[in-house]
Tab-separated table of C-alpha atoms and ligand atoms in Angstrom:
chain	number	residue	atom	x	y	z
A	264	UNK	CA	97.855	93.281	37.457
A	265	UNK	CA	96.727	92.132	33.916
A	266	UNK	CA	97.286	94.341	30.882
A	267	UNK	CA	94.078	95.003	29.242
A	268	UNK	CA	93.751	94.804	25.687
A	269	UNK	CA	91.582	97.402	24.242
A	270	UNK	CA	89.919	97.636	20.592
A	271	UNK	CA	90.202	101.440	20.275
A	272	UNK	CA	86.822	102.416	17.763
A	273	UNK	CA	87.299	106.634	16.810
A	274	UNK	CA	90.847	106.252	16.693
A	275	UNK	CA	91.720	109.080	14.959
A	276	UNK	CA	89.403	111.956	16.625
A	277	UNK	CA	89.941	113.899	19.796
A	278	UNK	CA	89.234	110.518	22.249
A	279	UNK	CA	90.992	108.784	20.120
A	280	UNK	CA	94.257	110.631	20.459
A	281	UNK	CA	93.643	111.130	24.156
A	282	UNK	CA	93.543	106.808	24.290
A	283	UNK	CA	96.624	106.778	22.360
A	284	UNK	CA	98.523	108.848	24.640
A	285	UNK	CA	97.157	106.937	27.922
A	286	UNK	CA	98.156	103.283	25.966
A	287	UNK	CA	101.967	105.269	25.650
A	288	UNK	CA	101.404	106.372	29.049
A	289	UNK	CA	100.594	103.205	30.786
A	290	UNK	CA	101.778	100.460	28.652
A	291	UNK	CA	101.898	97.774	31.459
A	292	UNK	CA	98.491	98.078	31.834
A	293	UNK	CA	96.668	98.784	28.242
A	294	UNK	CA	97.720	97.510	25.455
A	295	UNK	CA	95.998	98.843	21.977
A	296	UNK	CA	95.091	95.651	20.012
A	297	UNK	CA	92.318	96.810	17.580
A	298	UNK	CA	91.873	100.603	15.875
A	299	UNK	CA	88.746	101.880	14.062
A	300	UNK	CA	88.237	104.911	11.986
A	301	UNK	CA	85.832	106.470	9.782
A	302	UNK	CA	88.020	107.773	6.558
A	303	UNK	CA	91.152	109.387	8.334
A	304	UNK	CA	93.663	106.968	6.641
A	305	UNK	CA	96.999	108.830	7.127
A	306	UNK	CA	96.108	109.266	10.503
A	307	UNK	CA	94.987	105.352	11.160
A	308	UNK	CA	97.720	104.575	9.558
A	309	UNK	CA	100.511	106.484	11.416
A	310	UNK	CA	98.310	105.341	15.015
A	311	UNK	CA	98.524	101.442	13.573
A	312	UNK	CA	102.439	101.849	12.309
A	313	UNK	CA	103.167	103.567	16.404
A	314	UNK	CA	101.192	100.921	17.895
A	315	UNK	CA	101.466	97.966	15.653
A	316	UNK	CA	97.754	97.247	16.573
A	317	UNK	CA	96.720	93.547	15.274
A	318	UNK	CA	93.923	94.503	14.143
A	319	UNK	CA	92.646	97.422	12.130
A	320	UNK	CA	89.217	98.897	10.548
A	321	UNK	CA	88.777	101.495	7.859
A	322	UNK	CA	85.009	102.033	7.504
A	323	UNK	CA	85.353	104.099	4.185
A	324	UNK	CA	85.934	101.239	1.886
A	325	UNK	CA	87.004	103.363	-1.035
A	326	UNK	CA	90.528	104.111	0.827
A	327	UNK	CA	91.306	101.115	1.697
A	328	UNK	CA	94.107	100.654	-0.930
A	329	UNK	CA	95.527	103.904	0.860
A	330	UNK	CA	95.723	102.140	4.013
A	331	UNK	CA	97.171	99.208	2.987
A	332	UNK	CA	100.049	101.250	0.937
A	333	UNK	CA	100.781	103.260	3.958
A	334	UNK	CA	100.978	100.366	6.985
A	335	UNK	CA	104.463	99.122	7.907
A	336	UNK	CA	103.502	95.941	8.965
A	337	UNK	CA	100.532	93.476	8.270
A	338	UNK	CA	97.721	93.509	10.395
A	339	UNK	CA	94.128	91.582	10.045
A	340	UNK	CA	92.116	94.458	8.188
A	341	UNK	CA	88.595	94.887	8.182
A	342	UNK	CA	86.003	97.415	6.408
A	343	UNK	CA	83.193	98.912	6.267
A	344	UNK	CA	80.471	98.966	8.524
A	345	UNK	CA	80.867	95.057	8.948
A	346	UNK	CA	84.480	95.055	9.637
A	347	UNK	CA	83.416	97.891	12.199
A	348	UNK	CA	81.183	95.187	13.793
A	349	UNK	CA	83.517	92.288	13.477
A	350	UNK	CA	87.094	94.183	14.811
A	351	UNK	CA	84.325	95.175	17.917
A	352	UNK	CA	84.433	90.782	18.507
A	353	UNK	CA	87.898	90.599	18.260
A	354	UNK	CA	89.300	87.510	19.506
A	355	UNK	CA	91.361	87.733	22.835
A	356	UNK	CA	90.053	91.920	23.145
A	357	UNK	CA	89.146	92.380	26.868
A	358	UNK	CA	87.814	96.218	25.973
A	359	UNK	CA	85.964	97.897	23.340
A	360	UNK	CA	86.656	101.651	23.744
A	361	UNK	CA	83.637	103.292	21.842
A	362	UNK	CA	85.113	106.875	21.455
A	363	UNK	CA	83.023	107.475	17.614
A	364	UNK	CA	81.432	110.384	17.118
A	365	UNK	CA	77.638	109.620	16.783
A	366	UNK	CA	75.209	107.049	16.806
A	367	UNK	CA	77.439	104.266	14.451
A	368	UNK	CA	78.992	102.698	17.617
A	369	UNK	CA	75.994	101.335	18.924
A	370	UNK	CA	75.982	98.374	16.834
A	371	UNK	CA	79.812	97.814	17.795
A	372	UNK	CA	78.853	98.159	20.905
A	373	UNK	CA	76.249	95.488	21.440
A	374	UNK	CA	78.714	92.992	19.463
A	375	UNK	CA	81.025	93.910	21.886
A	376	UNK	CA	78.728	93.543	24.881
A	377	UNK	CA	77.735	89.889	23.091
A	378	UNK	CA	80.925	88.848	22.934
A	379	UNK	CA	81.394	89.083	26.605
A	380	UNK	CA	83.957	92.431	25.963
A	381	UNK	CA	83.955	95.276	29.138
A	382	UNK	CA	82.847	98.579	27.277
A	383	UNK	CA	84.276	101.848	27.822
A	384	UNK	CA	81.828	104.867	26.323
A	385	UNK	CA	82.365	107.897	25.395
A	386	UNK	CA	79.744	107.873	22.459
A	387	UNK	CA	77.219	109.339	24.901
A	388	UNK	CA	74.807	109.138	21.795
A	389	UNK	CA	74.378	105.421	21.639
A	390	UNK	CA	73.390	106.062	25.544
A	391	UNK	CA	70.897	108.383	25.063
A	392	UNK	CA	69.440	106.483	21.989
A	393	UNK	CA	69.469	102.962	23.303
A	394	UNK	CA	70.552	103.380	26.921
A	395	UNK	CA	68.063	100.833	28.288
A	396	UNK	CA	69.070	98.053	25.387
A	397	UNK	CA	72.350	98.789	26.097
A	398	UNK	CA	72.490	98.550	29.625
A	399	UNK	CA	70.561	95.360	29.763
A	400	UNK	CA	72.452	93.489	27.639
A	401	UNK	CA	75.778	94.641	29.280
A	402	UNK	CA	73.533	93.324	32.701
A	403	UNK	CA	72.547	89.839	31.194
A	404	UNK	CA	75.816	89.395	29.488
A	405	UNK	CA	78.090	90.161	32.876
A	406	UNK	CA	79.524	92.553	31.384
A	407	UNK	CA	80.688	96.297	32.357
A	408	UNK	CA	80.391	99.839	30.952
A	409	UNK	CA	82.815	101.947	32.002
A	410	UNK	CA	82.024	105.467	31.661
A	411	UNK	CA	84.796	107.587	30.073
A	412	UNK	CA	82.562	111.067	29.110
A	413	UNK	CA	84.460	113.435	32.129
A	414	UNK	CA	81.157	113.482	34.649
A	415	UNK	CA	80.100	110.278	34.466
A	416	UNK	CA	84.112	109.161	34.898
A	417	UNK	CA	83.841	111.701	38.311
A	418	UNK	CA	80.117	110.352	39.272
A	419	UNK	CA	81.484	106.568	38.894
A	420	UNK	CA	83.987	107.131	41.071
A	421	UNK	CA	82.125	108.892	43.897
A	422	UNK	CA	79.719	106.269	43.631
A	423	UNK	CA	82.429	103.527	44.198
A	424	UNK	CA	79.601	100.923	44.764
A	425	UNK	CA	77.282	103.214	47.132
A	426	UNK	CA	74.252	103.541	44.216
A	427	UNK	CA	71.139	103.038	46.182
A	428	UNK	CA	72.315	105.847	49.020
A	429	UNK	CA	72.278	108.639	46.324
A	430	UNK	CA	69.808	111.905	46.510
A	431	UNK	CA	71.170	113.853	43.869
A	432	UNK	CA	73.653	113.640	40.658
A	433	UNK	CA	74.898	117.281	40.000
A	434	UNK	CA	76.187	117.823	36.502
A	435	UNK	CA	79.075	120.378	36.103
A	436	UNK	CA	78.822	122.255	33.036
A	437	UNK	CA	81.341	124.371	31.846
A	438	UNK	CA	78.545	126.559	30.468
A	439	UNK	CA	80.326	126.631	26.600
A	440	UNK	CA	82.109	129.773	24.704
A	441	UNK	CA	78.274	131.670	25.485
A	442	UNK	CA	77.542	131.352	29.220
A	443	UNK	CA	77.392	134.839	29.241
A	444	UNK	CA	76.221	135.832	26.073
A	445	UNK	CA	73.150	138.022	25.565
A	446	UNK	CA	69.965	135.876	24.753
A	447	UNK	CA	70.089	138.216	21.552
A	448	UNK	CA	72.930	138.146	20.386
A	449	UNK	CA	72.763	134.400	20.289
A	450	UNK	CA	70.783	134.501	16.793
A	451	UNK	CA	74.072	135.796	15.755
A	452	UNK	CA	77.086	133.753	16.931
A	453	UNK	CA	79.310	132.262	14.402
A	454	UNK	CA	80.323	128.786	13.688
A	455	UNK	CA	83.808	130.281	14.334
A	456	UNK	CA	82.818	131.664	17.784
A	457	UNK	CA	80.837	128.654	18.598
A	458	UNK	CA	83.472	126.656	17.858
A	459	UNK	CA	85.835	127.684	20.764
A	460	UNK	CA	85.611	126.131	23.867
A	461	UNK	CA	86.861	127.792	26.654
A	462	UNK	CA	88.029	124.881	28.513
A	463	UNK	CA	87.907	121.769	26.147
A	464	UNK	CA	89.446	120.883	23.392
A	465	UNK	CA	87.204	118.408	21.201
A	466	UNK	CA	85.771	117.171	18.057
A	467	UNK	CA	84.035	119.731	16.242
A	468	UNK	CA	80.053	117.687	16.956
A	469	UNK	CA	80.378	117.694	20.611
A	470	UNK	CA	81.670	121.357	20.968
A	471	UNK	CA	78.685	122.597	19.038
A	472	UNK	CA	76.550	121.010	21.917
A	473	UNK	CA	78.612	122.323	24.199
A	474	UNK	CA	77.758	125.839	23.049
A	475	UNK	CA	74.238	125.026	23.135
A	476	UNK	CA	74.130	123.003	26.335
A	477	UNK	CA	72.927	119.742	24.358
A	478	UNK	CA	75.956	117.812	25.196
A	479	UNK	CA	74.405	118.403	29.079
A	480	UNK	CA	71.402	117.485	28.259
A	481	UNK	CA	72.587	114.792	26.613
A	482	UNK	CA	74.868	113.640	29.951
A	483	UNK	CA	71.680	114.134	31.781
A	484	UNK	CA	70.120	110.871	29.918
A	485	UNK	CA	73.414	109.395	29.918
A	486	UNK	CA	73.598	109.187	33.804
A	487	UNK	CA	70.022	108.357	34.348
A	488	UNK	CA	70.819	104.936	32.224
A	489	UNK	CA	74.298	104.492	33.701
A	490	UNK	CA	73.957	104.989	37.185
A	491	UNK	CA	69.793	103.987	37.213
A	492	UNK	CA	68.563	106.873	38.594
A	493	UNK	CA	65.292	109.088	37.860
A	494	UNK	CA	65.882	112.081	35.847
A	495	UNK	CA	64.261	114.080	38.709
A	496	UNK	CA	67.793	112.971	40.770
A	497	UNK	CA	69.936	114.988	38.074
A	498	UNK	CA	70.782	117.994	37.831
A	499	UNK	CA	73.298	120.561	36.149
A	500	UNK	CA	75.064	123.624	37.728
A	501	UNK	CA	77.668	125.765	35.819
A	502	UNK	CA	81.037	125.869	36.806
A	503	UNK	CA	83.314	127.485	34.495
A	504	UNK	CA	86.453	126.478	35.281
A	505	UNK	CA	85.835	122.906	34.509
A	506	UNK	CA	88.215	121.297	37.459
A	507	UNK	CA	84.967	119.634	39.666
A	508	UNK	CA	84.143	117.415	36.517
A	509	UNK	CA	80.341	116.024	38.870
A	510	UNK	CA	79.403	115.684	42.246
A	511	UNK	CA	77.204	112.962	43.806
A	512	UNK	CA	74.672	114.165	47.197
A	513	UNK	CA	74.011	111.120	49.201
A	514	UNK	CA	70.940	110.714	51.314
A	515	UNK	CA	72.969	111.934	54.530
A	516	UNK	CA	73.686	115.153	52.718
A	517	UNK	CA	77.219	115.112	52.114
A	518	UNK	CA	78.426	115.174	48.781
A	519	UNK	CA	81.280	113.971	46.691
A	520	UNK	CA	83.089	114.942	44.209
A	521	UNK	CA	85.988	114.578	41.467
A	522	UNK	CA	88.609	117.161	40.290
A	523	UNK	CA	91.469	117.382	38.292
A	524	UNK	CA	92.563	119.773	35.324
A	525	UNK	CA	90.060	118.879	32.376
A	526	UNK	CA	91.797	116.496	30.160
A	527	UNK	CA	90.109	113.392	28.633
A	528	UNK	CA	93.140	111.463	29.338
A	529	UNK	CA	92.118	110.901	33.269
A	530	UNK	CA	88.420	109.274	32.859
A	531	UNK	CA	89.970	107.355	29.825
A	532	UNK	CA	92.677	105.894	32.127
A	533	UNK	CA	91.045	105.266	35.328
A	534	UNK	CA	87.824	103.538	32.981
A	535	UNK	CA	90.912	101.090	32.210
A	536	UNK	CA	92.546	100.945	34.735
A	537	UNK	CA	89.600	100.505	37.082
A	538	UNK	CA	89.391	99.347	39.995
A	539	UNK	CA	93.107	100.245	40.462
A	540	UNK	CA	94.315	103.541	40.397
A	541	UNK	CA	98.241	103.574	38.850
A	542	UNK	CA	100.796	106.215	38.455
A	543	UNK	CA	100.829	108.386	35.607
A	544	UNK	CA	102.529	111.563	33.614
A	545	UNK	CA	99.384	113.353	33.921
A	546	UNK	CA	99.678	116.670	36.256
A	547	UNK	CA	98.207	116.470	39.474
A	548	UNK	CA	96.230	120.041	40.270
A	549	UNK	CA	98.684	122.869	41.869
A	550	UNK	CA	96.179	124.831	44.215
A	551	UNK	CA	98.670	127.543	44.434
A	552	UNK	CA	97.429	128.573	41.126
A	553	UNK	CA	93.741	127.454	40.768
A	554	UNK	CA	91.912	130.161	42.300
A	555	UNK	CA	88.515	130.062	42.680
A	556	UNK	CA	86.048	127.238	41.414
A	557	UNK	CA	82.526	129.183	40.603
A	558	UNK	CA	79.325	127.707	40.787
A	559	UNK	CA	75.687	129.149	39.185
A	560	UNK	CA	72.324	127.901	37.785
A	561	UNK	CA	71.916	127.754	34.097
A	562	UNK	CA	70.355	129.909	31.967
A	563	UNK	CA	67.664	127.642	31.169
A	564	UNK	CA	64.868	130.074	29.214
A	565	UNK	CA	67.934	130.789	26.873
A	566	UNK	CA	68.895	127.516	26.549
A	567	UNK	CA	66.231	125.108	25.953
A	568	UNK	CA	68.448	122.143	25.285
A	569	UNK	CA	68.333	121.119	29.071
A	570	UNK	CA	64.915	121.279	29.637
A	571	UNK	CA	64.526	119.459	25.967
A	572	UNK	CA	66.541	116.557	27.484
A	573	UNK	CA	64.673	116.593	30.284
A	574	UNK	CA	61.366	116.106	28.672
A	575	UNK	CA	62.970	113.712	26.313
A	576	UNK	CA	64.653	111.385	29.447
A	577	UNK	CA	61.267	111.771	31.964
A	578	UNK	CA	59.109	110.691	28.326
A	579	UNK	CA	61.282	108.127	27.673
A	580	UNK	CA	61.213	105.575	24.760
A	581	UNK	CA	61.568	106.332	21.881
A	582	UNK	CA	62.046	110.553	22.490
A	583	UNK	CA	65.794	110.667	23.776
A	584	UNK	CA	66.508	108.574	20.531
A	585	UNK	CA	64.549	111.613	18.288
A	586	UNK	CA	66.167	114.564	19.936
A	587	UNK	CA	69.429	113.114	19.647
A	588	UNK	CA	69.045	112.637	15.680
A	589	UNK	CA	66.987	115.903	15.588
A	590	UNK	CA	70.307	117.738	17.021
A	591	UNK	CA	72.997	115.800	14.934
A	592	UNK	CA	71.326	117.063	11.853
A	593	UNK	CA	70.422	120.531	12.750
A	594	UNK	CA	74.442	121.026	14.331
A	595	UNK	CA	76.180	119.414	10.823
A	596	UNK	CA	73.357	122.043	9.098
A	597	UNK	CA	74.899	124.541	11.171
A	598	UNK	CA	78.410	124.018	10.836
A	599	UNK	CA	77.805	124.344	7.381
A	600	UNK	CA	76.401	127.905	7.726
A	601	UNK	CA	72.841	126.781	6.834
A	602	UNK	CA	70.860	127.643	9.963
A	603	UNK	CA	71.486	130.403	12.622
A	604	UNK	CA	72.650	128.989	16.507
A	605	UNK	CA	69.083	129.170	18.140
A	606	UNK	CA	67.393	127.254	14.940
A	607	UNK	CA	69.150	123.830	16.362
A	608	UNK	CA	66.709	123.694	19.881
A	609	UNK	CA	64.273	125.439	17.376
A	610	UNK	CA	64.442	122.183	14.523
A	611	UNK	CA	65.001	120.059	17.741
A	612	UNK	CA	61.560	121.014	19.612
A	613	UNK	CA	60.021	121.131	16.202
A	614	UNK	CA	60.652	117.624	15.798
A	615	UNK	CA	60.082	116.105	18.952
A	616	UNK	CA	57.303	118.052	19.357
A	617	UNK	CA	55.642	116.108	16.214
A	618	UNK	CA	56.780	112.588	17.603
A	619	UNK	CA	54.606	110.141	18.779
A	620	UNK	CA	56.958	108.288	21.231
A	621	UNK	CA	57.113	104.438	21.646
A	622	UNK	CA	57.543	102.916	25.524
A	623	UNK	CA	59.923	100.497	25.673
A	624	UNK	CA	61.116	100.231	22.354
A	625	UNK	CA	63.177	97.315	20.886
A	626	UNK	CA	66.434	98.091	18.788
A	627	UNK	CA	64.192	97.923	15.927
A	628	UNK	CA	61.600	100.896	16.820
A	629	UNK	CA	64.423	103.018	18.121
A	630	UNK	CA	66.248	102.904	14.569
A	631	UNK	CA	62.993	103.540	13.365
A	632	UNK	CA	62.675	106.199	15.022
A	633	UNK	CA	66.229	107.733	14.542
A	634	UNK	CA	66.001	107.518	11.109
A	635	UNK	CA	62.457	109.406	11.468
A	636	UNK	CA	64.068	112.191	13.426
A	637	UNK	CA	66.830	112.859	10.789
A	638	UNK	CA	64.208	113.120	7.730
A	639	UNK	CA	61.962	115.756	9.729
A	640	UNK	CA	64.953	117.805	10.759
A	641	UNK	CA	65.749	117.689	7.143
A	642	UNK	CA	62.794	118.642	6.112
A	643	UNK	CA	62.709	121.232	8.841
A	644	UNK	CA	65.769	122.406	8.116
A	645	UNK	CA	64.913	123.002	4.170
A	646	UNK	CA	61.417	124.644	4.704
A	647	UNK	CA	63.218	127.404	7.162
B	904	LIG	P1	85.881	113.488	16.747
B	904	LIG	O1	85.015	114.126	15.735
B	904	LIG	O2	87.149	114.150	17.137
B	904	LIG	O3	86.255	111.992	16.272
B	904	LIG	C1	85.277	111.116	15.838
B	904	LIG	C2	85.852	109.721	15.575
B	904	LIG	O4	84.741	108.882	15.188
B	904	LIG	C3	86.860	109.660	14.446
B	904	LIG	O5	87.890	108.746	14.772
B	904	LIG	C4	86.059	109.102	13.261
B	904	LIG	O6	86.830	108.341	12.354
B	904	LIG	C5	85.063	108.223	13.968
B	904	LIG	N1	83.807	108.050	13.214
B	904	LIG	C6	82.934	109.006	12.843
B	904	LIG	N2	81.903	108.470	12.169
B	904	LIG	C7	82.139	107.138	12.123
B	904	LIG	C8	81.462	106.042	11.554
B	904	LIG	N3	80.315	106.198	10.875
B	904	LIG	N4	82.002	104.816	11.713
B	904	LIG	C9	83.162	104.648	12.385
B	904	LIG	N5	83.863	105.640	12.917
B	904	LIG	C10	83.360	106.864	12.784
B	904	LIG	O7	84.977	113.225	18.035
B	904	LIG	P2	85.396	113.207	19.577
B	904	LIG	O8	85.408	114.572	20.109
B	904	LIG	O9	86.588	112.338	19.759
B	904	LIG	O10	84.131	112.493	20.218
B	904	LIG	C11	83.894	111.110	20.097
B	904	LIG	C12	82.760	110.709	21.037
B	904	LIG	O11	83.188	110.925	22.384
B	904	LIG	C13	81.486	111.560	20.876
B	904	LIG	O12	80.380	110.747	21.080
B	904	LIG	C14	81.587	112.588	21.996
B	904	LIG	O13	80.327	113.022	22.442
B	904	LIG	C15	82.297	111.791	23.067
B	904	LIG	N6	83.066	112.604	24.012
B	904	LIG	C16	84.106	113.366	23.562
B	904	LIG	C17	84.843	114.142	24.451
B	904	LIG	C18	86.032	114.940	23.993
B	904	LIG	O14	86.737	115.507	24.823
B	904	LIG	N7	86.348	115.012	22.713
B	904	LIG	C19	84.491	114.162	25.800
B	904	LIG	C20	83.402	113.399	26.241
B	904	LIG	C21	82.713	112.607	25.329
B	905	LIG	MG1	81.212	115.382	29.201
């Protein structure tokens, strides 16, 4: 079986290190030939000096004398948000791996997509924002997206090819560090406490929405433009132990689903390795010690961020696009200690509630729109 080669964008963050270890883990069949990072230079460097990528991106221009002084070897360089662009149409790359934090892979991405590149995502934010652009250009272009986010890696491979049976998606959430916290004592949660995932261990962006349930309501959108069905066909149930990563209901009324122990390293493989499944270090789960695997309905009234990204997905347009910058501003305001927990759905309803959504929108009106979204929950965010 071919070795793919895979341009690795968010090299240095928590995917990033989980793609590293599968490219150690499986080196007949990925090979790491391009790595991206925002401003992490000791830590690109050390990835690119282990690796001996060809190709390598800093995006922070200012440190790119850093980089240079601390490589071993002499790779192509590229920087800034151009390079970022041009490393994503990297000559002879079968993969782009879009593992950044945010919405600044979704240019990558469609340069990837144009250049006739298979994508792997686990920037579920350039989904959410642009799924529909994103997904039709992978479509005209013949090209895949492999999902590496941990449900839509389980959902893909219940679905196996069987899309147009399915009745229901079903979401497992591990319900974050306050599944059963008081609705009260919400207004008071830490960043400290917030930060501390009971089951996952991630970058500090997508652990936040964890705690609020965003990142599901994010998934939510994510699978509706992935797997092309109607956000009335997905739903979320809590399970807290985070081994059934999604289930798919079929029309006959059986249902599928994925497990293993919750580590980023399986979807990342199998979205590589797919359709083949290979051998690996990774532990296979020991149901002498599991225990149970728990099932409930959210706690939607005290946490609005599902139904948000409900009304966001059934709206459409331009919406999904608006919450999603609404929430990345309101959670970096947060981590900084400058709102409470509940003022991020609070600054995110605020601002989609004053949006005036565009159907259909081309790349154009959705960065509009984006860029819209982040100067209201600004502006939210400094009149509170
Ligand atoms: P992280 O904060 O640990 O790492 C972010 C990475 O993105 C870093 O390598 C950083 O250099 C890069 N980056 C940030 N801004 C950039 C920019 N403007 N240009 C180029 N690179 C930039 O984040 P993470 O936890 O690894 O998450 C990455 C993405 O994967 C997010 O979209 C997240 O929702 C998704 N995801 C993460 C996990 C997980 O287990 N960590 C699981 C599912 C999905
Ligand atoms: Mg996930």
């Amino acid at each position: 079986m071919k070795r793919k080669r895979v341009v690795l964008l968010g090299a240095t963050g928590s995917i990033g290190d989980s793609a590293l270890k599968v490219a150690r883990d499986i080196p007949e069949r990925m090979e790491i030939v391009g790595l991206a990072a925002k401003s992490n230079v000791e830590k690109l460097a050390l990835a690119a000096n282990k690796t001996r990528a060809p190709a390598v991106c800093l995006v922070n221009e200012r440190k790119v004398d850093v980089l240079q002084s601390k490589l071993e070897y002499e790779p192509k360089i590229f920087v800034g948000e151009d390079g970022l662009r041009e490393i994503a149409k990297l000559d002879g790359a079968d993969m782009v791996l879009i593992a950044i934090v945010g919405t600044a892979g979704l240019h990558p991405a469609l340069d990837a997509i144009e250049t006739g590149k298979d994508l792997a995502v686990a920037s579920k934010e350039i989904l959410v924002m642009a799924g529909e652009a994103v997904t039709q250009a992978a479509q005209k272009r013949g090209v895949k997206i492999l999902p590496v986010d941990s449900e839509h890696n389980a959902i893909f491979q219940c679905l196996d090819g069987r899309g147009s049976e399915v009745r229901r998606i079903i979401l497992t959430a591990s319900g974050g560090p306050f599944r059963e916290t008081p609705r009260k004592r919400l207004e008071r949660v830490s960043v400290e406490e917030a930060l501390k995932h009971p089951t996952w261990n991630m970058g500090p962006k997508i652990t936040i929405d964890s705690a609020t349930l965003f990142n599901k309501g994010l998934e939510m959108i994510e699978a509706h433009w992935l797997f092309g069905v109607g956000m009335d066909r997905v739903e979320v149930v809590i399970h807290p132990q985070s081994i059934v990563h999604s289930m798919v209901e079929f029309a006959d009324g059986s249902t599928l689903a994925q497990l293993s122990y919750s580590n980023m390293c399986f979807p990342i493989q199998y979205a590589v390795t797919w359709p083949d499944r290979v051998a690996n270090t990774l532990p296979p789960l020991d149901f002498s010690t599991l225990g149970k695997l728990e099932f409930a309905i959210p706690r939607y009234e005290d946490f609005p961020a599902l139904n948000l990204a409900r009304r966001a997905g059934e709206t459409g347009g331009t919406l999904p696009a608006v919450m999603n910058a609404a929430n990345e501003v309101a959670v970096a305001a947060f981590l900084n200690h400058r709102i409470r927990f509940p003022q991020i759905w609070h600054t995110v309803t605020e601002v989609m509630d004053r949006h005036r959504p565009v159907a259909h929108p081309d790349l154009g009106a959705i960065l509009a729109a984006d860029q819209w979204a982040r100067a209201e929950a600004t502006a939210a965010i400094g009149n509170s």
